[in-house]
Structures are given as structure tokens and as C-alpha cells.
PDB file of C-alpha atoms in Angstrom:
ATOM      1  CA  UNK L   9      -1.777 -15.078  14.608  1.00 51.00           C
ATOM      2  CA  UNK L  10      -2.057 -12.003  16.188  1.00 55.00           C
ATOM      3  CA  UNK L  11      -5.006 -10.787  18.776  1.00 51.00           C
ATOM      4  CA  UNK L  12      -5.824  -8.339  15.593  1.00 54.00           C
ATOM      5  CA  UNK L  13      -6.707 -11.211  12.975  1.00 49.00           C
ATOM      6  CA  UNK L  14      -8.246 -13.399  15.721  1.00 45.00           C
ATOM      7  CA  UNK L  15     -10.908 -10.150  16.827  1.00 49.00           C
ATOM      8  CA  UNK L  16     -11.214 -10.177  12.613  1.00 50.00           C
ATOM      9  CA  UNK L  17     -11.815 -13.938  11.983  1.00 47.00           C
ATOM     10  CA  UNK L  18     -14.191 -14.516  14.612  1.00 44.00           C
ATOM     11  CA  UNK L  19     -16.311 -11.202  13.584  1.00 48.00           C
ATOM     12  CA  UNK L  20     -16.301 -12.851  10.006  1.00 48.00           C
ATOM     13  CA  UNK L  21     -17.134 -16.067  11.775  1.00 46.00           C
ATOM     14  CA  UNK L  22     -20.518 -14.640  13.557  1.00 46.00           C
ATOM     15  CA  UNK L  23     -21.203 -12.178  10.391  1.00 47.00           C
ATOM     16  CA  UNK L  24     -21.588 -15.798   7.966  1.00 44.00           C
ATOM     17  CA  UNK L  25     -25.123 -15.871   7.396  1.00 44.00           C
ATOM     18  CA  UNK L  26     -24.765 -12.475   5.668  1.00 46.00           C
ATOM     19  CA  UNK L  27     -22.444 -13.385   3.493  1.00 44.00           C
ATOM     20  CA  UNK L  28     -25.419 -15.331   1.475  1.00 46.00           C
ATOM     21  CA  UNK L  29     -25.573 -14.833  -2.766  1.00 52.00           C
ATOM     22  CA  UNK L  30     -28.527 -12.575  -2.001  1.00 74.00           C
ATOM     23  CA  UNK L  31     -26.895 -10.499   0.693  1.00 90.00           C
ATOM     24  CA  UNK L  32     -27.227  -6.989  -0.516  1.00 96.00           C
ATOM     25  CA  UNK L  33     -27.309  -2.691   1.451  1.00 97.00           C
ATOM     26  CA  UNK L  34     -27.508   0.776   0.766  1.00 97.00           C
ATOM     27  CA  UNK L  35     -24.642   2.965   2.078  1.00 98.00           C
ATOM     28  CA  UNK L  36     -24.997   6.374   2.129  1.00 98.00           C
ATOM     29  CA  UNK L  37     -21.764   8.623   2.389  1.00 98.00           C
ATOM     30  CA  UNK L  38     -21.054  12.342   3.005  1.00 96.00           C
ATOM     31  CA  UNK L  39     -18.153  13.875   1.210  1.00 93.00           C
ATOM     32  CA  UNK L  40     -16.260  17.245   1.094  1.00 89.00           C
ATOM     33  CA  UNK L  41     -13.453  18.259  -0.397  1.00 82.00           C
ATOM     34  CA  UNK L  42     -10.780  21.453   0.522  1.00 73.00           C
ATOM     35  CA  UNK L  43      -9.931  23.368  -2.651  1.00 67.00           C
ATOM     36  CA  UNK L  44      -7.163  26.019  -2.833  1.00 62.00           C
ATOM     37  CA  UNK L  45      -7.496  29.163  -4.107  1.00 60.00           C
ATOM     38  CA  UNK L  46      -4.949  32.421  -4.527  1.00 58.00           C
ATOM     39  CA  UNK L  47      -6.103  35.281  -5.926  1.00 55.00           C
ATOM     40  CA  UNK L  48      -4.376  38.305  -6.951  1.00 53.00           C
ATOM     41  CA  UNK L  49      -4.523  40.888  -3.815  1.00 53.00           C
ATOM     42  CA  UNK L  50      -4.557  43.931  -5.925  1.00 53.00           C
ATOM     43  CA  UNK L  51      -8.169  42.794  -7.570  1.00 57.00           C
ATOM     44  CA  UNK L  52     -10.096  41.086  -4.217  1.00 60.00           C
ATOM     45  CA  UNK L  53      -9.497  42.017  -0.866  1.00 64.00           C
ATOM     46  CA  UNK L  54      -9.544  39.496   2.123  1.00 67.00           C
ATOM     47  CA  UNK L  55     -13.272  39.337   2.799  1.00 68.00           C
ATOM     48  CA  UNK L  56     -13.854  38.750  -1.065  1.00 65.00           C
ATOM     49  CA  UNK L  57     -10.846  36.021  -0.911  1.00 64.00           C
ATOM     50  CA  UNK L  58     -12.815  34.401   2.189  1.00 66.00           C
ATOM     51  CA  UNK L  59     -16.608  34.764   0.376  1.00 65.00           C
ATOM     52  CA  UNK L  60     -15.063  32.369  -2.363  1.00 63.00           C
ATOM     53  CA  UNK L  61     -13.403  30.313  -0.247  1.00 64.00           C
ATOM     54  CA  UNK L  62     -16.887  29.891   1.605  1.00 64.00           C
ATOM     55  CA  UNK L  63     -18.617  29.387  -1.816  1.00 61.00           C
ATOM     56  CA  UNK L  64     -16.049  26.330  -2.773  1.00 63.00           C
ATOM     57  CA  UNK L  65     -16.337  24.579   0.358  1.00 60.00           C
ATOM     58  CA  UNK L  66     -20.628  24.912  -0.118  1.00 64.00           C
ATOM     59  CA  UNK L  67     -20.347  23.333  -3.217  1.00 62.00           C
ATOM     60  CA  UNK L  68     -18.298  20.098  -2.837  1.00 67.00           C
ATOM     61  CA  UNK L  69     -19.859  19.082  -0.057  1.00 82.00           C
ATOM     62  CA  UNK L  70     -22.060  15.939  -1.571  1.00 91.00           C
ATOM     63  CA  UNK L  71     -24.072  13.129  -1.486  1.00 94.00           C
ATOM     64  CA  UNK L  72     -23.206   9.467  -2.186  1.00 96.00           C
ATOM     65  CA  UNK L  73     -24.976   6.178  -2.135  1.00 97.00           C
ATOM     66  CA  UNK L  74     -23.213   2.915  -2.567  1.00 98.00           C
ATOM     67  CA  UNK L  75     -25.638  -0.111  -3.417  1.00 98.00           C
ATOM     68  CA  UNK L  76     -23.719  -3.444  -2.507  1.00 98.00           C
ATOM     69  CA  UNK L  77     -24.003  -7.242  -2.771  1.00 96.00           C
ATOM     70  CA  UNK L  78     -21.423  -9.538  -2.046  1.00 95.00           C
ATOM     71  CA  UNK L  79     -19.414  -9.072  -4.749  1.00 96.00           C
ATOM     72  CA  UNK L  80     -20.268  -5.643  -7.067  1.00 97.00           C
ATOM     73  CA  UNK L  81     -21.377  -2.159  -6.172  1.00 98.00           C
ATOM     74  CA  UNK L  82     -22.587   0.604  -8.069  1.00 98.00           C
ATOM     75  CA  UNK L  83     -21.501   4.660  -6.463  1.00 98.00           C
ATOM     76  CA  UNK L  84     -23.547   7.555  -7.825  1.00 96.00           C
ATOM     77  CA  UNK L  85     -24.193  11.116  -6.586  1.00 94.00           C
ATOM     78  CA  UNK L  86     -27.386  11.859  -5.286  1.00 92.00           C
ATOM     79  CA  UNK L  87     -29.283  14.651  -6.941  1.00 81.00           C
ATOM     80  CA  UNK L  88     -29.765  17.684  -4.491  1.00 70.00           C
ATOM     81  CA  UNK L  89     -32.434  20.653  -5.536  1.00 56.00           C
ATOM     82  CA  UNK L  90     -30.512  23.985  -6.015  1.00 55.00           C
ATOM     83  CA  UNK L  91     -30.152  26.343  -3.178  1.00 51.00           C
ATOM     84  CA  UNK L  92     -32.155  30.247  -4.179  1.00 48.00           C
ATOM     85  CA  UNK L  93     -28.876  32.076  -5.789  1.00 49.00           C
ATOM     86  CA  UNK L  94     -27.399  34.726  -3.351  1.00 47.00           C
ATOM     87  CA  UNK L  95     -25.867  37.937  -4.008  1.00 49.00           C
ATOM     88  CA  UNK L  96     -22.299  38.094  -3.156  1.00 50.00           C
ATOM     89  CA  UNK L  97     -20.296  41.122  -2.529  1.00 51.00           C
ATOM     90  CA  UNK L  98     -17.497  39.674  -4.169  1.00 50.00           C
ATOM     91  CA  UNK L  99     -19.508  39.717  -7.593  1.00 53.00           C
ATOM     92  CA  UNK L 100     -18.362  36.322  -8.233  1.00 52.00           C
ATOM     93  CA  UNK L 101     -20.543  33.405  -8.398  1.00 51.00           C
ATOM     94  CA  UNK L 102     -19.107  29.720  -7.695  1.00 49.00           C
ATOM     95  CA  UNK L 103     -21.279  26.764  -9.329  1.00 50.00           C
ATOM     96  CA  UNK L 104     -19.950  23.313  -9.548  1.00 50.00           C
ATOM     97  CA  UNK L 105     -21.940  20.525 -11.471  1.00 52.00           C
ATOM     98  CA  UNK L 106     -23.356  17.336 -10.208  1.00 54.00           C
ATOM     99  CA  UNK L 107     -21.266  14.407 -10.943  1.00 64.00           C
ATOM    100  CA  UNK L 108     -23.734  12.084 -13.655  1.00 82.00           C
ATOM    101  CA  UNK L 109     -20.852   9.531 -12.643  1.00 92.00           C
ATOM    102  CA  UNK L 110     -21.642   6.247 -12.228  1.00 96.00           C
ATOM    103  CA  UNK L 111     -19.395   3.649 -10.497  1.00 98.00           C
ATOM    104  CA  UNK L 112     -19.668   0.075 -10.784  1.00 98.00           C
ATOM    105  CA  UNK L 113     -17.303  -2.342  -9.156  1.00 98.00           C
ATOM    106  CA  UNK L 114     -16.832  -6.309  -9.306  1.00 98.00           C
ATOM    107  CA  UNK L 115     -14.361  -7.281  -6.853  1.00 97.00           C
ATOM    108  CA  UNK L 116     -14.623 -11.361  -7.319  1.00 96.00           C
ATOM    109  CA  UNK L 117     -13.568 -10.247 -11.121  1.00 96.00           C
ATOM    110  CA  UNK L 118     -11.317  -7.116  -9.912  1.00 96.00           C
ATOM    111  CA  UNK L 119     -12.505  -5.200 -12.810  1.00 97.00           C
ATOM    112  CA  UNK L 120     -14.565  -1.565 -13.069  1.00 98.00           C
ATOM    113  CA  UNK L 121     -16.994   0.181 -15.265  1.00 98.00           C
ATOM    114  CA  UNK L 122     -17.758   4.077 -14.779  1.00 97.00           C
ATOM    115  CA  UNK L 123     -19.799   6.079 -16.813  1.00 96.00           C
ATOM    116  CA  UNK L 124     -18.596   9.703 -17.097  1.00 94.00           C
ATOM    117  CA  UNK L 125     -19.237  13.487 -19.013  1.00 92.00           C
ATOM    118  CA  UNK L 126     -16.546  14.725 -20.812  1.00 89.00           C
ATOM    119  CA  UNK L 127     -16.886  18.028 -22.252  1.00 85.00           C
ATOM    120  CA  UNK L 128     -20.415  17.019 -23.315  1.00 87.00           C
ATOM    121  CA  UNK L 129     -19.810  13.730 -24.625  1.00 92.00           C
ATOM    122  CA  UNK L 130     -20.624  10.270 -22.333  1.00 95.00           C
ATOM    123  CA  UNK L 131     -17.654   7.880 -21.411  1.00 96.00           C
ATOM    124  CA  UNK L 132     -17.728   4.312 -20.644  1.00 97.00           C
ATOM    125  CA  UNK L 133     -14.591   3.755 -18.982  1.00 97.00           C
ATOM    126  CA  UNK L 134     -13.948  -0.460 -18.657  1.00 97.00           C
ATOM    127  CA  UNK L 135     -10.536  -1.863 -16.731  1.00 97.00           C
ATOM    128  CA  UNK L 136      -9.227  -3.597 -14.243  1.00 97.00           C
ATOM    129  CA  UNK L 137      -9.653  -2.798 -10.464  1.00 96.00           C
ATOM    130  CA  UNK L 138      -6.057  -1.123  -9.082  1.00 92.00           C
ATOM    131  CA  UNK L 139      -5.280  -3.739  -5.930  1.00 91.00           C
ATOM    132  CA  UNK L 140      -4.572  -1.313  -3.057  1.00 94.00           C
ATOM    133  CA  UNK L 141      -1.696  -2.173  -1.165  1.00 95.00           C
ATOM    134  CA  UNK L 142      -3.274  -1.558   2.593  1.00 97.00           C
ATOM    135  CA  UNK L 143      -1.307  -1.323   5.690  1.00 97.00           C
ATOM    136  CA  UNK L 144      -3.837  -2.728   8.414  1.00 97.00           C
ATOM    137  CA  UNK L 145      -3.203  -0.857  11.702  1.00 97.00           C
ATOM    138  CA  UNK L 146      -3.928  -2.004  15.235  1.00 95.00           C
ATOM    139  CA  UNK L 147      -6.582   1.319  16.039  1.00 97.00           C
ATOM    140  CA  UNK L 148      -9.858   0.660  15.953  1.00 96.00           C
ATOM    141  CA  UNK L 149     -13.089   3.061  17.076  1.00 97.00           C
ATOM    142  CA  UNK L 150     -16.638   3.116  16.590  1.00 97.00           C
ATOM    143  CA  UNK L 151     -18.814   4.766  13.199  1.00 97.00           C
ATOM    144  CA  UNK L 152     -22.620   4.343  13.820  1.00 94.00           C
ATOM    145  CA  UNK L 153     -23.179   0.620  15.570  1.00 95.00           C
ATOM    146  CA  UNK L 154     -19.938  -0.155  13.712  1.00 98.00           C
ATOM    147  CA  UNK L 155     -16.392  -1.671  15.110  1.00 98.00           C
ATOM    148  CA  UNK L 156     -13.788  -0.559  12.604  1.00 98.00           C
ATOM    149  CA  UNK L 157     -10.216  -1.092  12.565  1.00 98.00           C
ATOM    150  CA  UNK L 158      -7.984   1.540  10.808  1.00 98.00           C
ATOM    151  CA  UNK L 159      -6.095   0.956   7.493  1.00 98.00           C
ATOM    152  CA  UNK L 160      -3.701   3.409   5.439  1.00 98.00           C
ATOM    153  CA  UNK L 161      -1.926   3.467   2.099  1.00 96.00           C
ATOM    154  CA  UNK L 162       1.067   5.343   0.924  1.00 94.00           C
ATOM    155  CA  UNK L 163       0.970   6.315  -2.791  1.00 86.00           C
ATOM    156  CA  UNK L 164       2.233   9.127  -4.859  1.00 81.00           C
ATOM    157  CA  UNK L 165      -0.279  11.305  -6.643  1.00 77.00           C
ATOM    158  CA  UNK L 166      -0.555  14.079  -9.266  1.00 70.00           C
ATOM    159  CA  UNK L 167      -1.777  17.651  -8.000  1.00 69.00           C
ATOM    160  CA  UNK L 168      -2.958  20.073 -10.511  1.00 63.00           C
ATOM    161  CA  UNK L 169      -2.665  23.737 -10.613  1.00 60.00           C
ATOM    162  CA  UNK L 170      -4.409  26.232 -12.717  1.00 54.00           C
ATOM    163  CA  UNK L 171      -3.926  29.912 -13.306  1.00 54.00           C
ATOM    164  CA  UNK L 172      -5.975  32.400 -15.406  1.00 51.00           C
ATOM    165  CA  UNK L 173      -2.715  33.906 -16.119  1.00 51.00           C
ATOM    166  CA  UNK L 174      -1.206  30.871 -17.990  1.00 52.00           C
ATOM    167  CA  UNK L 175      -1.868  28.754 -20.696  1.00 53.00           C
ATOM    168  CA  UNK L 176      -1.191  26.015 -19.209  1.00 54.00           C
ATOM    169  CA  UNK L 177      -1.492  23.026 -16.776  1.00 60.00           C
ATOM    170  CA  UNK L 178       1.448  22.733 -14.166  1.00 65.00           C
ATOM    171  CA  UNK L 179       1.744  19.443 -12.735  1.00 71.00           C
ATOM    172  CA  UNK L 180       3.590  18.463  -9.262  1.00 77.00           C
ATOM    173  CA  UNK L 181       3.739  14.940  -7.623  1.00 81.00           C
ATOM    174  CA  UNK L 182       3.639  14.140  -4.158  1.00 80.00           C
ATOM    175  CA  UNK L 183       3.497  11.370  -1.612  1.00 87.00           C
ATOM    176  CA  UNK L 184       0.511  10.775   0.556  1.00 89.00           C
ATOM    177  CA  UNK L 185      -1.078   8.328   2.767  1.00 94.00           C
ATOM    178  CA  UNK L 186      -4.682   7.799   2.623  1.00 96.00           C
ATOM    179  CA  UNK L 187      -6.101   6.371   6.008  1.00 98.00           C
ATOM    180  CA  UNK L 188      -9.318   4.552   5.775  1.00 98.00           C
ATOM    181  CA  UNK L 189     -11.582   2.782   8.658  1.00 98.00           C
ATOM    182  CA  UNK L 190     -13.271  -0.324   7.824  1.00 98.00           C
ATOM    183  CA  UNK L 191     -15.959  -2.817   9.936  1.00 98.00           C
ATOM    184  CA  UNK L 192     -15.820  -6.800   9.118  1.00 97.00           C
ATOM    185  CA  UNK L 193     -18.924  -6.477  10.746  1.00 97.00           C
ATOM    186  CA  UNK L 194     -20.259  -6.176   6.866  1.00 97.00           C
ATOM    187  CA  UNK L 195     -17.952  -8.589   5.211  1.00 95.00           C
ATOM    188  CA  UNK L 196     -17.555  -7.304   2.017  1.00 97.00           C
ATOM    189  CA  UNK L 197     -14.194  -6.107   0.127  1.00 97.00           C
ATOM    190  CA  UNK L 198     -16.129  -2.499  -0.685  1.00 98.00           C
ATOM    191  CA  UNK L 199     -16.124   1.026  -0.277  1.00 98.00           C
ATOM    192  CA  UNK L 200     -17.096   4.273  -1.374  1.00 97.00           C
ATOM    193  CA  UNK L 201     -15.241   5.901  -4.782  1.00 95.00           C
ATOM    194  CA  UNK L 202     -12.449   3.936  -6.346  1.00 95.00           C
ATOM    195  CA  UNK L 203     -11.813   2.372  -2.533  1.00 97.00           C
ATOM    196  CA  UNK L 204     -11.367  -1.196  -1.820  1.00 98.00           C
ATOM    197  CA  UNK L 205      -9.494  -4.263  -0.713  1.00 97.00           C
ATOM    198  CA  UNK L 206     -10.323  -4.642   2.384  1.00 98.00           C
ATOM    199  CA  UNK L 207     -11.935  -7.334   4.502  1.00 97.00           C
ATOM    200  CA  UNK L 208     -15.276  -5.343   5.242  1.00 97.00           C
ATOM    201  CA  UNK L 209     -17.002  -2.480   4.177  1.00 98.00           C
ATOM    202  CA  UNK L 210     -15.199   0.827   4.027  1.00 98.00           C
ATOM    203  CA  UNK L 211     -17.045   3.567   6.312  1.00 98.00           C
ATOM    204  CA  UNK L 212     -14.785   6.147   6.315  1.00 98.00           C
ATOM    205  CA  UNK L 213     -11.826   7.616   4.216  1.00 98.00           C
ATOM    206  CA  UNK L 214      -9.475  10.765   4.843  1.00 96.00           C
ATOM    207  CA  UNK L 215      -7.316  11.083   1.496  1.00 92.00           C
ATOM    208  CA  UNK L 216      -5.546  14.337   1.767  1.00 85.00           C
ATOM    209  CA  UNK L 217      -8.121  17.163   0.717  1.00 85.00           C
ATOM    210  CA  UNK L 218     -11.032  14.774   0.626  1.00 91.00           C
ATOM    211  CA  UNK L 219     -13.038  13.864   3.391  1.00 95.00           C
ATOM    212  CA  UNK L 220     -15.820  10.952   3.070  1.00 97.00           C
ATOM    213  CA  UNK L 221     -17.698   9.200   6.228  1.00 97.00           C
ATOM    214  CA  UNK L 222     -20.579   7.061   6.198  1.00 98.00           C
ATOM    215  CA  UNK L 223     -23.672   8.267   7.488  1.00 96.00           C
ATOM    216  CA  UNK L 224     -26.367   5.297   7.210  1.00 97.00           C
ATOM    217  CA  UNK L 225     -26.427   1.697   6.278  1.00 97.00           C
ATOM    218  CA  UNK L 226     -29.481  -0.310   5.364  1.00 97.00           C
ATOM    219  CA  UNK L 227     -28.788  -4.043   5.073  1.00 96.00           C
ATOM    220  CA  UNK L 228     -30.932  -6.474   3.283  1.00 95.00           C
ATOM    221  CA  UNK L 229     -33.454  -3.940   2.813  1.00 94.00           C
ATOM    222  CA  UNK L 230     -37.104  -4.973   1.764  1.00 92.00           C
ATOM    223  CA  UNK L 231     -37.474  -3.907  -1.845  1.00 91.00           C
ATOM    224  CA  UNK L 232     -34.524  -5.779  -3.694  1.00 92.00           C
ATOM    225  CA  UNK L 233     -31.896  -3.834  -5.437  1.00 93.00           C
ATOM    226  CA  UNK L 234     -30.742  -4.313  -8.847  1.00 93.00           C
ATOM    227  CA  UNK L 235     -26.770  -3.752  -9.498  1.00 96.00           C
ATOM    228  CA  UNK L 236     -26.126  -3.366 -12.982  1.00 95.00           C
ATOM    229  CA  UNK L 237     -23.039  -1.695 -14.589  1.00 97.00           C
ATOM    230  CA  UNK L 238     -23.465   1.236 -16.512  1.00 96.00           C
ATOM    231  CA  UNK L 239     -23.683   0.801 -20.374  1.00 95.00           C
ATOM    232  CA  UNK L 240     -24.240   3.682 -22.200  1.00 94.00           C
ATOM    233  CA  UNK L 241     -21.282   5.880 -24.185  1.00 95.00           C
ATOM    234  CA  UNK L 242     -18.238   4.918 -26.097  1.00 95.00           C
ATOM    235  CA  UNK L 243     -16.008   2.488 -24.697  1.00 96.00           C
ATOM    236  CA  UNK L 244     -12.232   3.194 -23.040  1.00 96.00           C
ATOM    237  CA  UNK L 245      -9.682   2.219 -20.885  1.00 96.00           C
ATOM    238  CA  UNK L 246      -8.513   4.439 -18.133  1.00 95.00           C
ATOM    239  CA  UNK L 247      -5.030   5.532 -19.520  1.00 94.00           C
ATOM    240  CA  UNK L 248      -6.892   6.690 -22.887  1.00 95.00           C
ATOM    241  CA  UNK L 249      -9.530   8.559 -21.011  1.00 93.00           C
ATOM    242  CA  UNK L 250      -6.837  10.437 -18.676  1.00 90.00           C
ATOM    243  CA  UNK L 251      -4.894  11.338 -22.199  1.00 91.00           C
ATOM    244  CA  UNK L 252      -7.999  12.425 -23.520  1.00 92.00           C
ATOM    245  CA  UNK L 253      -9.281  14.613 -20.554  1.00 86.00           C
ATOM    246  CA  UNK L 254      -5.810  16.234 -20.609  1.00 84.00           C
ATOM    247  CA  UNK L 255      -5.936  16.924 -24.260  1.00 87.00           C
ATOM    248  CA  UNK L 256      -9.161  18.507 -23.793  1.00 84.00           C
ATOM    249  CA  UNK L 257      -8.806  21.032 -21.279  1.00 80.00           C
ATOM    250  CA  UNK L 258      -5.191  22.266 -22.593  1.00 78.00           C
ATOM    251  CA  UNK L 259      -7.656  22.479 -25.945  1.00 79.00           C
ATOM    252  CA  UNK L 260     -10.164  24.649 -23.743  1.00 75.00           C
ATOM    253  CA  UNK L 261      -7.258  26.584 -21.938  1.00 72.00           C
ATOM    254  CA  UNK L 262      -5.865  27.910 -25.437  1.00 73.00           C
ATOM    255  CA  UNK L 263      -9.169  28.634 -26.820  1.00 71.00           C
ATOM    256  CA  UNK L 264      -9.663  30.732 -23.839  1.00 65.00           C
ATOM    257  CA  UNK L 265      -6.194  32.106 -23.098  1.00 61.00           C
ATOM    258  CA  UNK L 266      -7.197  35.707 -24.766  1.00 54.00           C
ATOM    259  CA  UNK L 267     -10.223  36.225 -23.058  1.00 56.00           C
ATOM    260  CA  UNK L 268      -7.437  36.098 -19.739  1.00 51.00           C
ATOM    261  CA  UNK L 269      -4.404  37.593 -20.784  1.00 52.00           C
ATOM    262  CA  UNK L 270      -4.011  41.751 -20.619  1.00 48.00           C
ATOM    263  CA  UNK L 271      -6.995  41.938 -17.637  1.00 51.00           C
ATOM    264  CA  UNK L 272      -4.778  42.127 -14.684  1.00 47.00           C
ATOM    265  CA  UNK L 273      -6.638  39.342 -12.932  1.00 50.00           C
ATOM    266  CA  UNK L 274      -4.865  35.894 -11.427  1.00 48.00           C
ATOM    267  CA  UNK L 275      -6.989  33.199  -9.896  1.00 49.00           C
ATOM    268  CA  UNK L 276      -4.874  30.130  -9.492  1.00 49.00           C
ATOM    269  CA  UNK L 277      -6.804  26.983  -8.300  1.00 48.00           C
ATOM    270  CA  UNK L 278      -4.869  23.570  -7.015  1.00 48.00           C
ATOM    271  CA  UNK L 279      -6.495  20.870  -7.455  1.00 45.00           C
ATOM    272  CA  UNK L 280      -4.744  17.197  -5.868  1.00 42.00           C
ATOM    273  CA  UNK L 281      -5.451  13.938  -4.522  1.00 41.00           C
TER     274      UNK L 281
END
């Protein structure tokens, strides 16, 4: 056994009493996400290109709380009032939506529940957990009052790009590692978003484009919380729902493809990870 796993088994060794049934916290988590954006030179100039590029990285920076117990979670966004709308010089206005997402894990049962908007119409997406295949590293640092040791995973994902000039999706796969930092200080197999798998709660994730870090922790607080999954809207796995999200926006990109073509205007957005 390595001086790694002996620092983690005797953490999990003083951190026992909190691994009681009734063991529960509150994590809160900051997130932002990079978006890219090209637009067509000959319709916005530089200082336009960088107002919209300002606007995008305003509005996916969010709010997260994760309520835990030993065993299941539940991740929502947390509402935020609206900021006074602002002129822009550019004459273009960026608004992105709250998530009405809700996440709920149960790791003992490796199985997930999320509640999501599709084109108006509410989702209840029920399957089983993914099992991350985590590369444990020897680097470890401090988040908060935290000890966490450093974890990464190699996968290949999808990256979407969309163009006002097309009437379509393109699609492009790439590798990436995602490199996550976890404390066994809170022994639970948890984390923010679809992240898990790990022997303590995840505090902070870098996954290409998307940034998320933990900001506070409340263990055991006073009023108890209640962790229920979410129940509401019709009922599918996660392959139909990706088939079904992609059906829909091709459906929405040919209904508006005329509205785009003949204006001289390209805005081409990549979306990945």
C-alpha cells in the first residue's frame, strides 16, 4: 500500500462518525463556462466581437447547490434576480435561461433521475449512473479547510458547432481529460453535475470549457434536509432523450433557416464538453 492510500484510509478512519445513516450537507458550487463565438468581420467590428464575448461569459457564470447524505444527492441551480438590462453598442442582447434542472443521484444503487425542459415540455430522465474510470494522482492542495487529492479522467466527447449560415448541426469528437480535486475528509462518493466515483466529496472540477469550485460546505446542518428525486414529466432513458433533443433543434434549425439565409450575417457558436 502506498503512502497515498494509507494518508486516505486513515482520513476515512478519523472521518467514521460522519459516515452515520443521518449524515447529511449543503454544498454550494460556482460554475462558468467559456463559449466560442466567430462572427462575420464584415457585420461587427472587434469591440462589438469583444461586447458579446463579455455578455456570454456574464451569463454562464452560475449558482449550484448540492444537498447530500450518505448515499443520494439532489444538484439544482439557484435562482438569481435579473441584472437592470444595459444598452449595448453592439445592438445585440445575450440572455441565457436558468437551468429548472434537477439532479438526483443514488450512488449505493448507481442509478440517476434528472428533471429537465425541452422545448417547453418537462423530462424525467431515469438510468443508470456512468462509473467514471478515475486516475487518482499523487497532488494534493488545500480548497476551504479541505485536504484534497487530485483525480483526472480521459474520455472522448462530442463538441457542437452552430452557424446562422447553415442548416445544420456539425459535429466533431475529441479527447479530453477532466481533472477533478476531491477531500475524504467528507466521505462520500459525490460531486457536483453528473460527477462521481470517488472516495470523498468532489470540490472542484476543470472539464475543458467548464470551470466549477466549491465555495461553502455546511455539514449536518440544523434544520434537516429532505432528498427526494424529482418526479414530475414523462419518463426516458438518456439515449432517447439525446435522440430527441437532436431531433428537435435540427426541427427548430429548418423552421428557422429562411429567416437566416440571404442577410449576409454568420454567427457560428461551438459548444463542447
Amino acid at each position: 500500500m502506498n503512502l497515498k492510500w494509507v494518508l486516505i484510509v486513515i482520513i476515512f478512519a478519523f472521518a467514521k462518525p460522519l459516515t452515520a445513516q443521518d449524515f447529511q450537507g449543503v454544498a454550494t458550487y460556482k460554475s462558468r463556462r467559456q463559449i466560442d463565438i466567430t462572427m462575420d468581420s464584415t457585420q461587427m467590428n472587434d469591440a462589438m466581437q469583444k461586447q458579446i464575448q463579455e455578455q456570454l461569459k456574464k451569463q454562464f457564470q452560475k449558482e449550484f447547490t448540492l444537498q447530500f447524505n450518505r448515499n443520494e444527492s439532489v444538484y439544482k441551480e439557484n435562482a438569481k434576480l435579473d441584472a437592470p438590462s444595459v444598452g449595448s453598442s453592439s445592438g445585440v442582447q445575450i440572455k441565457v435561461s436558468s437551468s429548472n434542472s434537477v439532479l438526483y443521484k443514488n450512488t449505493a444503487a448507481g442509478t440517476f433521475t434528472k428533471q429537465d425542459e425541452l422545448f417547453g415540455k418537462i423530462f424525467l430522465i431515469q438510468d443508470s449512473l456512468p462509473k467514471p474510470n478515475w486516475k487518482l494522482e499523487k497532488d494534493q492542495k488545500s480548497i476551504g479547510d479541505y485536504t484534497c487529492y487530485k483525480a483526472t479522467l480521459t474520455r472522448e466527447v462530442k463538441e457542437k458547432q452552430w452557424g446562422t449560415a447553415s442548416d445544420s448541426i456539425a459535429e466533431t469528437t475529441h479527447e479530453k481529460t477532466v481533472t477533478v480535486w476531491y477531500t475524504p475528509q467528507i466521505p462520500v462518493t459525490n460531486g457536483p453535475q453528473e460527477y462521481w466515483g470517488l472516495p470523498g466529496l468532489i470540490l472542484e472540477v476543470q472539464d475543458d470549457k467548464l470551470s466549477i469550485l466549491c465555495s461553502s460546505i455546511v455539514l449536518n446542518p440544523n434544520e434537516k434536509i429532505d432528498i427526494q428525486a424529482p418526479d414530475k414529466g414523462k419518463v426516458i432513458d438518456q439515449e432517447s432523450f439525446n435522440t430527441l433533443q437532436e431531433e428537435k433543434m435540427q426541427e427548430w434549425m429548418e423552421r428557422n433557416s429562411n429567416n437566416r439565409k440571404g442577410d449576409g450575417k454568420q454567427i457560428t457558436i461551438k459548444i463542447g464538453g
